Amino acid sequence: QYNIALFGAGRLGQAVASSAVFADHGFTIAAVFDVDPAKVGAQIGRNHVRPYSELESVLREHSVTIAVLAVPATAAQRVASDVIDAGIRIIFNYSEALIQAPAEVTVHTSNPAAELLHALYFSLA
């Protein structure tokens, strides 16, 4: 069992939190964070959105090992740096940003729009 923290409670974050894919493979979304006061407290999947300011204590409390970033590209590096400082060593980045991280941190970037364009390009070429 691995616990995930999801950052971003917008449309992409809601889709990630509502997906059964993680649970089917032994991953639990243990916390969802957002900086938007209008989203904090809302329920997404099985979680209530927490304020970003609780990041460090919640990650520790829930033994989170993986961070999923569903945030705008402009916020991705800041969130990545904060979760790395909190001890996270695996990050899934769903933004367009290229994350800078120490060698001991694994960052997997997957942008759904870019992957769709890539697939279309090679399918139609």
XYZ file of C-alpha atoms in Angstrom:
125
model
C 0.000 0.000 0.000
C 1.399 3.380 -1.052
C -0.048 6.736 -0.093
C -0.275 9.566 -2.611
C -0.712 13.294 -2.106
C -2.501 15.016 -4.973
C -1.776 18.688 -5.584
C -4.421 20.571 -7.531
C -8.178 20.251 -7.150
C -9.101 21.574 -10.587
C -10.558 19.488 -13.400
C -7.457 17.327 -13.867
C -7.050 16.817 -10.117
C -10.707 15.855 -9.811
C -10.315 13.313 -12.617
C -7.225 11.815 -10.980
C -8.887 11.676 -7.542
C -12.007 10.049 -8.959
C -10.169 7.387 -10.937
C -10.121 3.818 -9.634
C -6.792 3.129 -11.369
C -4.692 3.989 -8.316
C -6.732 1.919 -5.862
C -6.736 -1.027 -8.261
C -2.934 -1.107 -8.012
C -2.471 -0.609 -4.269
C -2.193 3.184 -4.204
C -4.351 5.383 -1.998
C -4.878 9.077 -2.494
C -4.390 10.050 1.133
C -4.625 13.823 0.712
C -5.617 16.468 -1.811
C -4.246 20.017 -1.610
C -5.048 23.313 -3.290
C -4.181 26.982 -2.771
C -7.605 28.233 -3.913
C -9.734 29.040 -0.837
C -12.854 28.281 -2.899
C -11.673 24.679 -3.363
C -10.372 24.040 0.162
C -12.900 21.952 2.085
C -14.617 20.608 -1.033
C -14.860 16.855 -1.368
C -12.990 15.205 -4.227
C -13.173 11.437 -4.363
C -12.800 10.234 -0.785
C -10.915 13.325 0.392
C -11.651 16.846 1.461
C -9.337 19.371 -0.167
C -6.789 20.643 2.326
C -5.035 23.978 2.344
C -1.553 23.916 0.858
C -0.152 25.269 4.129
C -0.787 21.850 5.763
C 1.462 20.041 3.256
C 4.326 19.019 5.535
C 2.287 17.837 8.522
C -0.231 15.913 6.385
C 2.476 14.174 4.335
C 4.124 13.015 7.530
C 0.829 12.067 9.241
C -0.288 9.886 6.301
C 3.156 8.476 5.427
C 2.855 9.814 1.885
C 5.547 8.531 -0.473
C 4.343 9.855 -3.840
C 3.209 13.293 -5.011
C 0.987 13.841 -8.041
C 1.094 17.366 -9.443
C -2.059 18.453 -11.269
C -1.203 22.136 -10.974
C -0.538 24.883 -13.516
C 2.953 24.827 -15.011
C 3.738 28.099 -13.251
C 3.255 26.431 -9.852
C 4.768 23.015 -10.569
C 8.391 23.727 -9.623
C 7.407 25.393 -6.347
C 5.172 22.450 -5.388
C 7.855 19.950 -6.429
C 10.480 21.748 -4.354
C 8.165 21.826 -1.331
C 7.342 18.107 -1.512
C 11.005 17.237 -2.028
C 11.862 19.300 1.064
C 9.164 17.311 2.907
C 10.846 14.011 1.968
C 8.954 12.887 -1.141
C 11.163 11.037 -3.631
C 8.638 10.132 -6.368
C 6.731 12.812 -8.280
C 4.241 12.416 -11.115
C 4.011 15.739 -12.905
C 0.931 16.312 -15.075
C 1.888 19.892 -15.936
C 3.840 21.199 -18.903
C 6.721 22.266 -16.642
C 10.053 20.485 -16.634
C 10.789 19.874 -12.967
C 14.306 20.326 -11.614
C 14.998 17.775 -8.880
C 17.973 16.134 -7.168
C 19.232 12.855 -8.611
C 17.618 10.811 -5.817
C 14.137 12.063 -6.770
C 12.256 10.360 -9.604
C 10.109 12.731 -11.646
C 7.788 11.355 -14.286
C 6.205 14.030 -16.480
C 3.109 13.168 -18.443
C 1.065 15.891 -20.060
C -2.197 14.456 -21.440
C -2.538 17.100 -24.170
C 1.063 16.658 -25.333
C 0.695 12.883 -25.372
C -2.496 13.146 -27.431
C -0.755 15.414 -29.949
C 2.197 13.007 -30.076
C -0.103 10.046 -30.737
C -2.023 11.942 -33.411
C 1.147 13.096 -35.114
C 2.513 9.554 -35.452
C -0.890 8.105 -36.350
C -1.498 10.606 -39.116
C 2.063 10.880 -40.435
